[in-house]
Amino acid sequence: MAKPLQLLNIEPATELKFQGPFRTAVASYMRLTNPTDHEIYFKIKTTAPKKYCVRPNCGLLEPGDLQEIAIVLQPFTFDSNEKNKHKFMVQSMVKPEDEDVNLEDLWRKYPEKLMDSKLRCVFECPIDSNQPAPAAEAVPGTSKQTSGTPSTVSNEAGSFVNAQPAATSIEEELQSESPLAKEVKKLRDHDNVLRQENLQLREQILQLRLQVAGRNKEQPAVAAKASIQSVGAAHYQNPYSPPSQQGRNPHEIYIAIIAAVIIAIVGVWIGKLVFSEGSK
């Protein structure tokens, strides 16, 4: 029976590159992305479990989630005959809708649903690096399994076994000043910065939505008020203002002005006449 095709996007797709010299621990990174609408379990296996630490070595990816896997190669004496022999395998499975069982039991219960992708390890080692790795520089804690994880058997004949989690070795590396510790710390700091920026952007979007909603409510009231004011201004007439001259004939206006002047002159003449008679 043919296995189902891998649904996860894996970067890189075929090779994990490790840059020597290998006197200290060297890290390579794998990125898993879930482009589907399903929840997908994943698990990392390797043919050389004692030589690598993996964090995380298993987990669950929600739809659209992305997970970066740190794969740490322990210090060792480089052997050109061993070059490109190590391999990794990414196993995955869509989470059953009606199942809530232990992850390891799930792999055994539904072997026909397993999807897997294989990657080979490529060692890029300078010519002068074929020197024994100092015993003091080995990352401690790599020979022990983390509590709660299945025990692994070193079998480098080509079969895959569960990769060891890197909880102990990674934390000890972070306490040192090695290039790996600096790189992991830098990635963590960058992740924290991105999380803070994401929260700030969400708050800004929420505030903008509230402002837009408030403006949409205010616009009908402002428009109605402006309409009432314009109508009132059009119909209001000051009772103390002179009557509007709009619509009157200009000829009638001139006649009224002349009549007013004549009346004024006659009034002045009558006033003088009355004053002169009184003085006699």
mmCIF file of C-alpha atoms in Angstrom:
data_model
loop_
_atom_site.group_PDB
_atom_site.id
_atom_site.type_symbol
_atom_site.label_atom_id
_atom_site.label_comp_id
_atom_site.label_asym_id
_atom_site.label_seq_id
_atom_site.Cartn_x
_atom_site.Cartn_y
_atom_site.Cartn_z
ATOM 1 C CA MET A 1 0.000 0.000 0.000
ATOM 2 C CA ALA A 2 1.461 3.347 -1.043
ATOM 3 C CA LYS A 3 2.047 5.903 1.697
ATOM 4 C CA PRO A 4 0.183 9.216 1.511
ATOM 5 C CA LEU A 5 2.072 12.214 0.180
ATOM 6 C CA GLN A 6 3.690 14.586 2.637
ATOM 7 C CA LEU A 7 1.402 17.522 3.444
ATOM 8 C CA LEU A 8 3.928 19.608 5.377
ATOM 9 C CA ASN A 9 6.215 22.036 3.602
ATOM 10 C CA ILE A 10 9.813 21.262 4.620
ATOM 11 C CA GLU A 11 12.707 23.703 4.189
ATOM 12 C CA PRO A 12 15.280 22.640 3.163
ATOM 13 C CA ALA A 13 13.623 19.859 1.218
ATOM 14 C CA THR A 14 16.457 17.363 0.691
ATOM 15 C CA GLU A 15 19.697 18.355 2.507
ATOM 16 C CA LEU A 16 20.789 19.559 5.951
ATOM 17 C CA LYS A 17 24.151 21.310 5.719
ATOM 18 C CA PHE A 18 26.623 21.495 8.613
ATOM 19 C CA GLN A 19 29.631 23.784 8.342
ATOM 20 C CA GLY A 20 32.865 22.564 9.998
ATOM 21 C CA PRO A 21 35.308 22.395 11.631
ATOM 22 C CA PHE A 22 33.445 20.172 14.066
ATOM 23 C CA ARG A 23 35.467 20.802 17.245
ATOM 24 C CA THR A 24 32.372 22.437 18.755
ATOM 25 C CA ALA A 25 28.646 21.863 18.342
ATOM 26 C CA VAL A 26 27.278 22.980 14.950
ATOM 27 C CA ALA A 27 23.623 23.793 14.276
ATOM 28 C CA SER A 28 21.471 23.516 11.195
ATOM 29 C CA TYR A 29 17.830 24.547 10.961
ATOM 30 C CA MET A 30 14.747 22.984 9.425
ATOM 31 C CA ARG A 31 11.435 24.789 8.951
ATOM 32 C CA LEU A 32 8.090 22.955 8.936
ATOM 33 C CA THR A 33 4.935 24.704 7.676
ATOM 34 C CA ASN A 34 1.370 23.388 7.735
ATOM 35 C CA PRO A 35 -0.451 24.821 4.661
ATOM 36 C CA THR A 36 -3.575 22.688 5.186
ATOM 37 C CA ASP A 37 -6.790 23.110 7.195
ATOM 38 C CA HIS A 38 -5.928 20.081 9.365
ATOM 39 C CA GLU A 39 -3.963 19.672 12.576
ATOM 40 C CA ILE A 40 -0.837 17.652 11.789
ATOM 41 C CA TYR A 41 1.477 15.804 14.185
ATOM 42 C CA PHE A 42 5.183 15.605 13.313
ATOM 43 C CA LYS A 43 8.175 13.624 14.559
ATOM 44 C CA ILE A 44 11.888 13.826 13.667
ATOM 45 C CA LYS A 45 13.983 10.647 13.267
ATOM 46 C CA THR A 46 17.651 10.117 12.404
ATOM 47 C CA THR A 47 20.050 7.286 11.606
ATOM 48 C CA ALA A 48 22.626 8.675 14.095
ATOM 49 C CA PRO A 49 20.727 9.577 17.288
ATOM 50 C CA LYS A 50 23.837 9.864 19.506
ATOM 51 C CA LYS A 51 25.436 12.450 17.241
ATOM 52 C CA TYR A 52 22.518 14.906 17.113
ATOM 53 C CA CYS A 53 20.185 16.764 19.422
ATOM 54 C CA VAL A 54 16.894 18.053 18.019
ATOM 55 C CA ARG A 55 14.592 20.719 19.447
ATOM 56 C CA PRO A 56 11.703 20.157 19.239
ATOM 57 C CA ASN A 57 11.840 16.553 18.054
ATOM 58 C CA CYS A 58 8.027 16.194 17.862
ATOM 59 C CA GLY A 59 4.887 18.288 18.149
ATOM 60 C CA LEU A 60 1.574 19.425 16.688
ATOM 61 C CA LEU A 61 1.158 22.033 13.932
ATOM 62 C CA GLU A 62 -2.129 23.929 13.754
ATOM 63 C CA PRO A 63 -3.439 25.016 10.314
ATOM 64 C CA GLY A 64 -1.120 27.687 8.926
ATOM 65 C CA ASP A 65 1.456 27.222 11.719
ATOM 66 C CA LEU A 66 5.225 27.313 11.220
ATOM 67 C CA GLN A 67 7.791 25.531 13.395
ATOM 68 C CA GLU A 68 11.566 25.956 13.241
ATOM 69 C CA ILE A 69 13.583 22.879 14.232
ATOM 70 C CA ALA A 70 17.123 23.299 15.602
ATOM 71 C CA ILE A 71 19.347 20.299 14.775
ATOM 72 C CA VAL A 72 22.636 20.331 16.704
ATOM 73 C CA LEU A 73 25.543 18.153 15.570
ATOM 74 C CA GLN A 74 27.754 17.236 18.546
ATOM 75 C CA PRO A 75 31.549 17.707 18.387
ATOM 76 C CA PHE A 76 33.276 14.744 16.734
ATOM 77 C CA THR A 77 36.363 13.727 14.805
ATOM 78 C CA PHE A 78 35.569 14.251 11.165
ATOM 79 C CA ASP A 79 35.939 11.172 9.000
ATOM 80 C CA SER A 80 35.635 11.618 5.243
ATOM 81 C CA ASN A 81 34.368 8.028 4.976
ATOM 82 C CA GLU A 82 31.371 8.970 7.124
ATOM 83 C CA LYS A 83 30.553 12.039 5.036
ATOM 84 C CA ASN A 84 26.937 12.210 3.788
ATOM 85 C CA LYS A 85 25.972 8.944 5.508
ATOM 86 C CA HIS A 86 23.735 10.452 8.177
ATOM 87 C CA LYS A 87 20.074 10.960 7.329
ATOM 88 C CA PHE A 88 16.981 12.519 8.885
ATOM 89 C CA MET A 89 13.328 11.702 8.344
ATOM 90 C CA VAL A 90 10.287 13.887 9.039
ATOM 91 C CA GLN A 91 7.233 11.795 9.828
ATOM 92 C CA SER A 92 3.797 13.366 10.006
ATOM 93 C CA MET A 93 0.152 12.407 10.402
ATOM 94 C CA VAL A 94 -3.142 14.273 10.208
ATOM 95 C CA LYS A 95 -4.682 14.309 13.679
ATOM 96 C CA PRO A 96 -7.641 11.883 13.815
ATOM 97 C CA GLU A 97 -10.837 13.714 14.689
ATOM 98 C CA ASP A 98 -12.133 11.034 17.078
ATOM 99 C CA GLU A 99 -8.844 10.165 18.782
ATOM 100 C CA ASP A 100 -7.225 11.534 21.938
ATOM 101 C CA VAL A 101 -4.386 9.147 22.688
ATOM 102 C CA ASN A 102 -0.708 9.324 23.514
ATOM 103 C CA LEU A 103 1.397 10.545 20.594
ATOM 104 C CA GLU A 104 3.630 7.465 20.488
ATOM 105 C CA ASP A 105 0.599 5.162 20.570
ATOM 106 C CA LEU A 106 -0.875 7.151 17.686
ATOM 107 C CA TRP A 107 2.113 6.421 15.421
ATOM 108 C CA ARG A 108 1.776 2.702 16.073
ATOM 109 C CA LYS A 109 -2.002 2.635 15.774
ATOM 110 C CA TYR A 110 -2.234 4.247 12.320
ATOM 111 C CA PRO A 111 0.924 3.251 10.381
ATOM 112 C CA GLU A 112 -0.986 3.504 7.086
ATOM 113 C CA LYS A 113 -1.574 7.230 7.663
ATOM 114 C CA LEU A 114 2.093 8.089 8.180
ATOM 115 C CA MET A 115 3.703 10.548 5.763
ATOM 116 C CA ASP A 116 7.479 10.799 5.655
ATOM 117 C CA SER A 117 10.202 12.831 3.958
ATOM 118 C CA LYS A 118 13.931 12.066 4.066
ATOM 119 C CA LEU A 119 16.852 14.484 4.162
ATOM 120 C CA ARG A 120 20.555 13.678 4.026
ATOM 121 C CA CYS A 121 23.228 15.449 6.072
ATOM 122 C CA VAL A 122 26.011 17.218 4.194
ATOM 123 C CA PHE A 123 29.257 18.035 6.034
ATOM 124 C CA GLU A 124 31.141 20.998 4.627
ATOM 125 C CA CYS A 125 34.509 20.668 6.313
ATOM 126 C CA PRO A 126 37.739 22.636 5.628
ATOM 127 C CA ILE A 127 40.816 20.562 4.743
ATOM 128 C CA ASP A 128 42.719 21.425 7.933
ATOM 129 C CA SER A 129 39.874 20.484 10.258
ATOM 130 C CA ASN A 130 40.553 16.731 10.445
ATOM 131 C CA GLN A 131 41.670 16.978 14.036
ATOM 132 C CA PRO A 132 40.309 15.189 17.110
ATOM 133 C CA ALA A 133 37.640 17.125 18.948
ATOM 134 C CA PRO A 134 38.702 17.973 22.526
ATOM 135 C CA ALA A 135 36.825 15.856 25.041
ATOM 136 C CA ALA A 136 36.172 18.889 27.249
ATOM 137 C CA GLU A 137 34.200 20.626 24.489
ATOM 138 C CA ALA A 138 31.604 17.909 24.116
ATOM 139 C CA VAL A 139 28.123 19.103 25.006
ATOM 140 C CA PRO A 140 27.155 17.351 28.253
ATOM 141 C CA GLY A 141 23.854 15.590 28.693
ATOM 142 C CA THR A 142 23.592 14.256 25.154
ATOM 143 C CA SER A 143 23.910 10.606 26.177
ATOM 144 C CA LYS A 144 20.795 10.812 28.332
ATOM 145 C CA GLN A 145 17.213 10.838 27.216
ATOM 146 C CA THR A 146 14.908 13.554 28.510
ATOM 147 C CA SER A 147 12.301 12.241 30.930
ATOM 148 C CA GLY A 148 9.159 11.128 29.203
ATOM 149 C CA THR A 149 10.737 10.461 25.784
ATOM 150 C CA PRO A 150 11.197 6.952 24.388
ATOM 151 C CA SER A 151 14.664 5.445 24.650
ATOM 152 C CA THR A 152 16.675 5.234 21.452
ATOM 153 C CA VAL A 153 19.179 2.685 20.225
ATOM 154 C CA SER A 154 22.171 3.841 18.227
ATOM 155 C CA ASN A 155 21.894 2.080 14.907
ATOM 156 C CA GLU A 156 23.905 3.764 12.167
ATOM 157 C CA ALA A 157 23.394 1.042 9.582
ATOM 158 C CA GLY A 158 20.772 3.157 7.863
ATOM 159 C CA SER A 159 17.605 2.639 9.951
ATOM 160 C CA PHE A 160 15.831 5.641 11.489
ATOM 161 C CA VAL A 161 15.233 5.997 15.210
ATOM 162 C CA ASN A 162 13.776 8.828 17.262
ATOM 163 C CA ALA A 163 15.996 11.885 17.444
ATOM 164 C CA GLN A 164 17.021 13.051 20.897
ATOM 165 C CA PRO A 165 15.493 16.279 22.194
ATOM 166 C CA ALA A 166 18.003 19.056 22.787
ATOM 167 C CA ALA A 167 16.566 20.464 26.003
ATOM 168 C CA THR A 168 19.642 19.888 28.167
ATOM 169 C CA SER A 169 22.348 20.562 25.594
ATOM 170 C CA ILE A 170 20.736 23.696 24.203
ATOM 171 C CA GLU A 171 20.299 25.301 27.635
ATOM 172 C CA GLU A 172 23.914 24.578 28.521
ATOM 173 C CA GLU A 173 25.062 26.026 25.215
ATOM 174 C CA LEU A 174 23.049 29.165 25.933
ATOM 175 C CA GLN A 175 24.979 29.658 29.177
ATOM 176 C CA SER A 176 28.270 29.706 27.257
ATOM 177 C CA GLU A 177 29.634 32.237 24.763
ATOM 178 C CA SER A 178 29.823 29.855 21.811
ATOM 179 C CA PRO A 179 28.631 30.975 18.339
ATOM 180 C CA LEU A 180 25.678 28.583 18.655
ATOM 181 C CA ALA A 181 24.587 30.195 21.924
ATOM 182 C CA LYS A 182 24.759 33.663 20.402
ATOM 183 C CA GLU A 183 22.831 32.581 17.324
ATOM 184 C CA VAL A 184 20.056 30.884 19.325
ATOM 185 C CA LYS A 185 19.800 33.885 21.666
ATOM 186 C CA LYS A 186 19.600 36.209 18.670
ATOM 187 C CA LEU A 187 16.774 34.115 17.168
ATOM 188 C CA ARG A 188 14.864 34.132 20.439
ATOM 189 C CA ASP A 189 15.240 37.893 20.830
ATOM 190 C CA HIS A 190 14.090 38.410 17.252
ATOM 191 C CA ASP A 191 11.073 36.183 17.892
ATOM 192 C CA ASN A 192 10.166 38.212 20.993
ATOM 193 C CA VAL A 193 10.439 41.467 19.039
ATOM 194 C CA LEU A 194 8.166 40.114 16.308
ATOM 195 C CA ARG A 195 5.609 39.016 18.900
ATOM 196 C CA GLN A 196 5.574 42.493 20.476
ATOM 197 C CA GLU A 197 5.197 44.161 17.062
ATOM 198 C CA ASN A 198 2.344 41.794 16.230
ATOM 199 C CA LEU A 199 0.519 42.740 19.454
ATOM 200 C CA GLN A 200 1.024 46.457 18.774
ATOM 201 C CA LEU A 201 -0.310 46.113 15.237
ATOM 202 C CA ARG A 202 -3.395 44.283 16.513
ATOM 203 C CA GLU A 203 -4.059 47.068 19.037
ATOM 204 C CA GLN A 204 -3.671 49.746 16.340
ATOM 205 C CA ILE A 205 -6.050 47.889 14.009
ATOM 206 C CA LEU A 206 -8.619 47.619 16.817
ATOM 207 C CA GLN A 207 -8.357 51.346 17.566
ATOM 208 C CA LEU A 208 -8.753 52.228 13.884
ATOM 209 C CA ARG A 209 -11.847 50.040 13.635
ATOM 210 C CA LEU A 210 -13.377 51.752 16.676
ATOM 211 C CA GLN A 211 -12.624 55.195 15.220
ATOM 212 C CA VAL A 212 -14.166 54.283 11.864
ATOM 213 C CA ALA A 213 -17.269 52.898 13.585
ATOM 214 C CA GLY A 214 -17.623 56.095 15.632
ATOM 215 C CA ARG A 215 -17.299 58.292 12.545
ATOM 216 C CA ASN A 216 -19.898 56.259 10.692
ATOM 217 C CA LYS A 217 -22.344 56.873 13.550
ATOM 218 C CA GLU A 218 -21.610 60.623 13.699
ATOM 219 C CA GLN A 219 -21.935 61.322 9.951
ATOM 220 C CA PRO A 220 -25.781 60.911 9.711
ATOM 221 C CA ALA A 221 -26.318 63.201 12.739
ATOM 222 C CA VAL A 222 -23.977 65.897 11.376
ATOM 223 C CA ALA A 223 -25.632 65.750 7.956
ATOM 224 C CA ALA A 224 -29.114 66.083 9.480
ATOM 225 C CA LYS A 225 -28.017 69.044 11.627
ATOM 226 C CA ALA A 226 -26.475 70.815 8.638
ATOM 227 C CA SER A 227 -29.667 70.242 6.626
ATOM 228 C CA ILE A 228 -31.838 71.729 9.394
ATOM 229 C CA GLN A 229 -29.559 74.762 9.692
ATOM 230 C CA SER A 230 -29.635 75.401 5.943
ATOM 231 C CA VAL A 231 -33.423 75.145 5.805
ATOM 232 C CA GLY A 232 -33.805 77.482 8.783
ATOM 233 C CA ALA A 233 -31.430 80.014 7.257
ATOM 234 C CA ALA A 234 -33.385 79.950 4.007
ATOM 235 C CA HIS A 235 -36.780 80.634 5.668
ATOM 236 C CA TYR A 236 -35.789 82.933 8.537
ATOM 237 C CA GLN A 237 -36.437 86.628 8.040
ATOM 238 C CA ASN A 238 -35.314 89.235 10.572
ATOM 239 C CA PRO A 239 -38.438 91.262 11.520
ATOM 240 C CA TYR A 240 -36.303 94.396 12.007
ATOM 241 C CA SER A 241 -34.591 94.224 8.632
ATOM 242 C CA PRO A 242 -36.011 96.342 5.778
ATOM 243 C CA PRO A 243 -38.265 94.495 3.383
ATOM 244 C CA SER A 244 -36.482 92.775 0.598
ATOM 245 C CA GLN A 245 -36.225 94.724 -2.616
ATOM 246 C CA GLN A 246 -35.986 91.601 -4.694
ATOM 247 C CA GLY A 247 -38.551 91.516 -7.488
ATOM 248 C CA ARG A 248 -39.350 95.316 -7.498
ATOM 249 C CA ASN A 249 -39.182 97.430 -10.671
ATOM 250 C CA PRO A 250 -36.192 99.859 -10.733
ATOM 251 C CA HIS A 251 -38.458 102.609 -12.174
ATOM 252 C CA GLU A 252 -40.713 102.404 -9.128
ATOM 253 C CA ILE A 253 -37.679 102.731 -6.859
ATOM 254 C CA TYR A 254 -36.579 105.929 -8.615
ATOM 255 C CA ILE A 255 -40.100 107.459 -8.353
ATOM 256 C CA ALA A 256 -40.210 106.649 -4.647
ATOM 257 C CA ILE A 257 -36.815 108.323 -4.099
ATOM 258 C CA ILE A 258 -37.875 111.485 -6.012
ATOM 259 C CA ALA A 259 -41.159 111.643 -4.062
ATOM 260 C CA ALA A 260 -39.277 111.390 -0.801
ATOM 261 C CA VAL A 261 -36.935 114.229 -1.817
ATOM 262 C CA ILE A 262 -39.874 116.459 -2.840
ATOM 263 C CA ILE A 263 -41.669 115.754 0.444
ATOM 264 C CA ALA A 264 -38.503 116.627 2.336
ATOM 265 C CA ILE A 265 -38.104 119.946 0.447
ATOM 266 C CA VAL A 266 -41.774 120.875 1.011
ATOM 267 C CA GLY A 267 -41.434 120.046 4.673
ATOM 268 C CA VAL A 268 -38.382 122.266 5.043
ATOM 269 C CA TRP A 269 -40.174 125.192 3.235
ATOM 270 C CA ILE A 270 -43.290 124.872 5.418
ATOM 271 C CA GLY A 271 -41.115 124.824 8.499
ATOM 272 C CA LYS A 272 -39.381 128.074 7.514
ATOM 273 C CA LEU A 273 -42.719 129.716 6.738
ATOM 274 C CA VAL A 274 -44.175 128.790 10.109
ATOM 275 C CA PHE A 275 -41.067 130.044 11.861
ATOM 276 C CA SER A 276 -41.163 133.416 10.042
ATOM 277 C CA GLU A 277 -44.857 133.991 10.882
ATOM 278 C CA GLY A 278 -44.193 133.235 14.484
ATOM 279 C CA SER A 279 -41.356 135.712 14.722
ATOM 280 C CA LYS A 280 -43.628 138.601 13.548
#
